Short mmCIF file of C-alpha atoms in Angstrom, two decimals:
data_model
loop_
_atom_site.label_atom_id
_atom_site.label_comp_id
_atom_site.label_asym_id
_atom_site.label_seq_id
_atom_site.Cartn_x
_atom_site.Cartn_y
_atom_site.Cartn_z
CA MET A 237 0.00 0.00 0.00
CA GLN A 238 1.26 3.46 -0.92
CA PRO A 239 1.29 5.66 2.23
CA ASP A 240 -0.49 8.49 0.40
CA HIS A 241 -3.26 6.22 -0.93
CA THR A 242 -6.08 4.33 0.77
CA TYR A 243 -5.99 1.89 -2.14
CA PHE A 244 -3.26 1.25 -4.70
CA ASP A 245 -2.80 -1.51 -7.29
CA ILE A 246 -0.47 -1.63 -10.28
CA SER A 247 0.53 -4.15 -12.96
CA ILE A 248 3.75 -3.73 -14.94
CA ASN A 249 4.56 -5.03 -18.40
CA PRO A 250 7.78 -7.10 -18.09
CA LEU A 251 8.49 -6.78 -21.81
CA HIS A 252 7.30 -3.52 -23.50
CA SER A 253 9.31 -4.28 -26.65
CA ASN A 254 7.06 -2.89 -29.40
CA PRO A 255 8.51 0.42 -30.68
CA ASP A 256 5.20 1.30 -32.32
CA LEU A 257 2.86 0.90 -29.34
CA SER A 258 3.59 -0.59 -25.94
CA VAL A 259 1.76 -0.53 -22.62
CA LEU A 260 4.23 0.09 -19.79
CA PHE A 261 1.98 -0.31 -16.75
CA SER A 262 -1.58 0.16 -15.57
CA GLY A 263 -3.03 0.77 -12.13
CA GLU A 264 -5.85 1.92 -9.90
CA GLY A 265 -5.69 4.13 -6.82
CA LYS A 266 -7.56 6.17 -4.22
CA PRO A 267 -5.25 9.03 -3.16
CA ASN A 268 -5.63 10.85 0.14
CA PRO A 269 -7.11 14.37 0.15
CA GLN A 270 -4.82 16.95 -1.49
CA HIS A 271 -2.38 14.28 -2.66
CA LYS A 272 -0.26 15.92 -5.37
CA MET A 273 2.00 14.68 -8.16
CA GLY A 274 4.41 17.14 -9.79
CA PRO A 275 5.32 19.54 -11.10
CA ALA A 276 7.24 16.92 -13.08
CA VAL A 277 7.93 15.59 -16.56
CA HIS A 278 7.50 12.03 -17.84
CA ASP A 279 9.15 10.38 -20.84
CA TYR A 280 5.98 8.40 -21.62
CA TYR A 281 2.25 9.01 -22.08
CA LEU A 282 0.19 8.62 -18.90
CA MET A 283 -3.61 8.58 -19.02
CA HIS A 284 -5.87 8.77 -15.94
CA THR A 285 -9.63 8.26 -15.84
CA VAL A 286 -11.57 9.50 -12.81
CA LEU A 287 -14.01 6.89 -11.51
CA SER A 288 -15.33 9.05 -8.67
CA GLY A 289 -14.42 12.17 -6.73
CA LYS A 290 -12.55 15.12 -8.20
CA GLY A 291 -9.26 16.99 -8.48
CA THR A 292 -7.29 19.34 -10.71
CA PHE A 293 -4.88 18.65 -13.55
CA GLU A 294 -2.38 21.18 -14.91
CA MET A 295 -0.38 20.94 -18.13
CA GLY A 296 0.70 23.38 -20.81
CA GLN A 297 -0.30 26.44 -18.77
CA ARG A 298 -3.87 25.13 -18.55
CA THR A 299 -5.74 24.00 -15.45
CA TYR A 300 -8.56 21.47 -15.75
CA ALA A 301 -11.08 20.66 -13.03
CA CYS A 302 -11.64 16.91 -13.42
CA SER A 303 -14.37 14.76 -11.91
CA THR A 304 -16.21 11.48 -12.47
CA GLY A 305 -15.98 10.32 -16.08
CA ASP A 306 -13.13 12.67 -17.06
CA THR A 307 -9.86 11.39 -18.51
CA PHE A 308 -6.68 13.48 -18.50
CA ILE A 309 -3.61 12.67 -20.57
CA ILE A 310 -0.03 13.58 -19.68
CA TYR A 311 2.28 13.92 -22.67
CA PRO A 312 5.99 13.08 -22.58
CA GLY A 313 8.16 16.14 -22.13
CA GLU A 314 5.26 18.29 -20.90
CA LEU A 315 5.43 19.81 -17.40
CA PHE A 316 2.40 18.65 -15.42
CA SER A 317 0.91 18.35 -11.96
CA TYR A 318 -2.33 16.93 -10.58
CA THR A 319 -3.92 17.21 -7.14
CA ALA A 320 -6.74 15.34 -5.40
CA ASP A 321 -9.58 17.42 -3.98
CA SER A 322 -9.34 18.31 -0.30
CA THR A 323 -12.81 17.00 0.58
CA THR A 324 -13.75 14.54 -2.20
CA PRO A 325 -10.46 13.10 -3.47
CA TRP A 326 -10.65 11.24 -6.72
CA HIS A 327 -10.52 7.52 -7.30
CA TYR A 328 -8.83 6.91 -10.64
CA VAL A 329 -7.36 4.31 -12.95
CA TRP A 330 -4.36 4.89 -15.19
CA VAL A 331 -2.30 3.44 -18.02
CA ALA A 332 1.16 4.42 -19.26
CA SER A 333 2.24 3.80 -22.83
CA THR A 334 4.98 4.62 -25.28
CA GLY A 335 5.65 4.20 -28.99
CA ARG A 336 5.69 5.98 -32.32
CA SER A 337 1.95 5.67 -32.91
CA VAL A 338 0.63 6.90 -29.55
CA ASP A 339 0.54 10.57 -30.51
CA SER A 340 -1.30 9.75 -33.73
CA LEU A 341 -3.83 7.54 -31.92
CA LEU A 342 -4.55 10.29 -29.40
CA SER A 343 -4.92 12.82 -32.20
CA GLN A 344 -7.46 10.54 -33.91
CA ILE A 345 -9.72 10.73 -30.86
CA GLY A 346 -9.37 14.51 -30.58
CA VAL A 347 -6.71 14.72 -27.86
CA SER A 348 -3.62 16.94 -27.93
CA PRO A 349 -1.34 18.71 -25.43
CA GLN A 350 -3.60 21.74 -25.91
CA GLN A 351 -6.80 19.73 -25.29
CA ALA A 352 -5.70 17.01 -22.90
CA VAL A 353 -8.99 16.09 -21.19
CA VAL A 354 -11.85 13.93 -22.46
CA SER A 355 -15.15 14.30 -20.60
CA GLY A 356 -18.40 12.39 -20.47
CA ASN A 357 -17.42 8.73 -20.34
CA ASN A 358 -19.26 6.19 -18.24
CA PRO A 359 -16.75 5.29 -15.50
CA ARG A 360 -18.12 1.76 -15.15
CA THR A 361 -17.56 1.10 -18.85
CA ILE A 362 -14.08 2.63 -18.82
CA ARG A 363 -13.06 0.70 -15.72
CA HIS A 364 -13.79 -2.52 -17.61
CA PHE A 365 -10.99 -1.74 -20.11
CA TYR A 366 -8.50 -0.82 -17.41
CA ARG A 367 -9.23 -4.02 -15.50
CA HIS A 368 -8.47 -6.08 -18.57
CA LEU A 369 -5.27 -4.09 -19.12
CA ARG A 370 -4.03 -4.88 -15.61
CA ALA A 371 -5.05 -8.51 -15.92
CA CYS A 372 -2.84 -8.92 -19.00
CA PHE A 373 0.36 -8.84 -16.97
CA SER A 374 0.04 -11.96 -14.85
CA GLN A 375 3.72 -12.91 -15.19
CA THR A 376 3.11 -15.95 -17.41
CA SER A 377 5.76 -17.70 -19.47
CA PHE A 378 4.63 -15.80 -22.56
CA PRO A 379 5.08 -12.04 -22.01
CA GLN A 380 4.96 -11.47 -25.78
CA LEU A 381 1.33 -12.61 -25.80
CA GLU A 382 0.54 -10.49 -22.74
CA GLU A 383 1.90 -7.44 -24.52
CA LEU A 384 -0.18 -8.13 -27.64
CA GLU A 385 -3.31 -8.43 -25.51
CA ALA A 386 -2.54 -5.21 -23.61
CA GLU A 387 -2.06 -3.29 -26.86
CA GLY A 388 -5.47 -4.50 -28.02
CA TRP A 389 -7.17 -3.39 -24.81
CA LEU A 390 -5.45 0.01 -25.00
CA ARG A 391 -6.77 0.52 -28.52
CA LEU A 392 -10.27 -0.42 -27.38
CA LEU A 393 -9.98 2.01 -24.48
CA LEU A 394 -8.95 4.82 -26.85
CA ARG A 395 -11.83 3.96 -29.14
CA GLU A 396 -14.27 4.25 -26.23
CA LEU A 397 -12.82 7.63 -25.26
CA GLY A 398 -13.09 8.83 -28.86
CA ARG A 399 -16.70 7.69 -29.10
CA VAL A 400 -17.81 10.42 -26.67
CA ASN A 401 -15.23 12.95 -27.80
CA THR A 402 -16.49 13.35 -31.35
CA ARG A 403 -16.89 17.11 -31.04
CA HIS A 404 -13.10 17.39 -30.96
CA ILE A 405 -12.40 14.90 -33.76
CA SER A 406 -11.55 16.46 -37.09
CA ALA A 407 -14.30 15.66 -39.56
CA LYS A 408 -14.09 15.62 -43.33
CA PRO A 409 -14.98 18.95 -44.96
CA ALA A 410 -18.70 19.50 -45.11
CA ILE A 411 -18.44 20.25 -48.84
CA GLU A 412 -17.67 16.58 -49.53
CA THR A 413 -20.83 15.02 -50.90
CA ASP A 414 -22.19 11.60 -50.14
CA ILE A 415 -21.25 10.30 -53.58
CA GLN A 416 -17.68 11.61 -53.17
CA ARG A 417 -17.38 9.70 -49.92
CA GLN A 418 -18.74 6.61 -51.63
CA ILE A 419 -16.31 6.96 -54.53
CA GLY A 420 -13.51 7.11 -51.97
CA GLN A 421 -14.90 3.93 -50.41
CA ALA A 422 -15.04 2.28 -53.84
CA ILE A 423 -11.40 3.20 -54.48
CA ARG A 424 -10.32 1.75 -51.15
CA TYR A 425 -12.28 -1.42 -51.91
CA LEU A 426 -10.53 -1.86 -55.27
CA GLU A 427 -7.11 -1.13 -53.77
CA LEU A 428 -7.62 -3.80 -51.10
CA GLN A 429 -9.54 -6.44 -53.07
CA TYR A 430 -7.66 -6.39 -56.39
CA THR A 431 -6.46 -9.96 -55.81
CA GLN A 432 -10.08 -11.19 -55.80
CA SER A 433 -12.69 -11.56 -58.50
CA VAL A 434 -14.29 -8.12 -58.29
CA SER A 435 -17.89 -7.51 -59.33
CA ILE A 436 -18.66 -3.85 -60.03
CA GLU A 437 -22.33 -4.75 -59.84
CA HIS A 438 -21.85 -6.06 -56.30
CA LEU A 439 -19.71 -3.06 -55.35
CA ALA A 440 -22.35 -0.61 -56.59
CA ARG A 441 -25.11 -2.48 -54.76
CA SER A 442 -23.13 -2.52 -51.51
CA LEU A 443 -22.71 1.26 -51.75
CA GLY A 444 -26.40 1.79 -52.51
CA TYR A 445 -26.09 2.95 -56.13
CA HIS A 446 -27.04 1.62 -59.54
CA ARG A 447 -24.02 0.29 -61.44
CA THR A 448 -24.44 2.79 -64.28
CA TYR A 449 -24.59 5.78 -61.93
CA LEU A 450 -21.61 4.63 -59.87
CA CYS A 451 -19.52 4.09 -63.01
CA LYS A 452 -20.45 7.54 -64.30
CA MET A 453 -19.56 9.31 -61.05
CA PHE A 454 -16.41 7.20 -60.60
CA LYS A 455 -15.15 8.26 -64.02
CA GLN A 456 -15.96 11.91 -63.33
CA SER A 457 -13.89 11.68 -60.16
CA THR A 458 -10.92 9.61 -61.36
CA GLY A 459 -10.96 9.85 -65.16
CA LEU A 460 -11.31 6.07 -65.34
CA SER A 461 -14.09 3.54 -65.10
CA PRO A 462 -13.97 1.25 -62.03
CA MET A 463 -12.71 -1.66 -64.18
CA GLN A 464 -10.00 0.51 -65.76
CA TYR A 465 -8.95 1.68 -62.31
CA LEU A 466 -8.84 -1.93 -61.08
CA PHE A 467 -6.85 -2.98 -64.15
CA ASN A 468 -4.23 -0.29 -63.47
CA ILE A 469 -3.93 -1.35 -59.82
CA ARG A 470 -3.32 -4.94 -60.92
CA MET A 471 -0.76 -4.03 -63.55
CA GLU A 472 1.17 -1.70 -61.23
CA ARG A 473 1.28 -4.41 -58.59
CA ALA A 474 2.38 -6.99 -61.17
CA LYS A 475 5.16 -4.66 -62.30
CA GLN A 476 6.34 -4.32 -58.72
CA LEU A 477 6.36 -8.09 -58.20
CA LEU A 478 8.28 -8.64 -61.43
CA MET A 479 10.84 -6.06 -60.33
CA THR A 480 11.32 -7.14 -56.73
CA THR A 481 10.69 -10.90 -56.55
CA ALA A 482 11.67 -14.14 -58.26
CA MET A 483 8.05 -15.30 -58.48
CA THR A 484 7.00 -17.21 -61.58
CA ILE A 485 4.66 -15.56 -64.07
CA ASP A 486 1.89 -17.91 -62.88
CA GLN A 487 2.48 -16.78 -59.29
CA VAL A 488 2.50 -13.10 -60.25
CA ALA A 489 -0.72 -13.53 -62.22
CA SER A 490 -2.44 -15.23 -59.30
CA SER A 491 -1.19 -12.57 -56.89
CA VAL A 492 -2.87 -9.78 -58.85
CA GLY A 493 -6.22 -11.44 -59.47
CA PHE A 494 -5.73 -13.38 -62.73
CA ASN A 495 -6.56 -17.09 -62.75
CA ASP A 496 -5.20 -17.50 -66.28
CA ALA A 497 -1.48 -16.73 -66.61
CA LEU A 498 -1.68 -16.58 -70.41
CA TYR A 499 -4.48 -14.02 -70.30
CA PHE A 500 -2.53 -12.06 -67.70
CA SER A 501 0.56 -12.05 -69.96
CA LYS A 502 -1.47 -10.73 -72.89
CA GLN A 503 -2.98 -7.98 -70.75
CA PHE A 504 0.39 -7.03 -69.27
CA HIS A 505 1.90 -6.87 -72.77
CA LYS A 506 -0.92 -4.62 -73.91
CA TRP A 507 -0.41 -2.36 -70.85
CA SER A 508 3.41 -2.17 -70.76
CA GLY A 509 4.46 -2.97 -74.31
CA SER A 510 6.38 -6.08 -73.19
CA ALA A 511 5.51 -9.58 -72.06
CA PRO A 512 6.07 -10.09 -68.32
CA SER A 513 9.18 -12.28 -68.81
CA VAL A 514 10.68 -9.81 -71.27
CA TYR A 515 9.85 -6.90 -69.00
CA ARG A 516 11.69 -8.62 -66.12
CA LYS A 517 14.77 -9.32 -68.28
CA GLU A 518 14.85 -5.72 -69.46
CA LEU A 519 14.78 -4.50 -65.85
CA ARG A 520 17.61 -6.81 -64.83
CA SER A 521 19.77 -5.74 -67.74
CA VAL A 522 19.58 -2.07 -66.80
#
């Protein structure tokens, strides 16, 4: 038990090896009245969610009054302090993390050093995520799996915070029309599903448009029909595979959505001016 807490529990990640996103530790505590941390600086991100009670959080020359359902985020390198209320001290849970993607993840849910508090979450719901985070680090023989699980729970926690923080999340410009958004969705679908047998009819139906209308708007937006756009994706990917791998022509064809290698070769020749095998030899001779 920490002498300045009536309750204190913490779980520490014995590994934290992922440079992209890693949970360092997670805990829960009930500080005594007027318990204060800081002024100080951390070299990691530290997020607290208030389950009950209240207190104040200071960072970046801003002071936030935090109470039940509020979450405050300490950024690495930022001078901070936080103090429990003198009469109704807070009960909070926390998680520390580090990695290249943390700043981007926080930005996606509308959090920044200038706006470092998220309000309005249900503390019972939020506590569920923190409990799972702490339970990850049970000192098993497989800390790599514990770390993977903790990263997943942290992402779910951030998603829950973002769900009620939508007013601070950057939205797409209002001038973007519904059909423009749907064309963007169609493009993403083609870029991800080019290895499959793609039906434009099915794509149009899934987006809620008639095939003819979708094709017309797609061409207005990209200069190409959906099938032409898909064909270019496949050919560019085939070119990359021919340049960077030793895959056979059959394997390349299959990897870009062609079941017939001969048909693929004819289409690639039409697109590039050379048969795939010739194209590869020309590249290697340069």
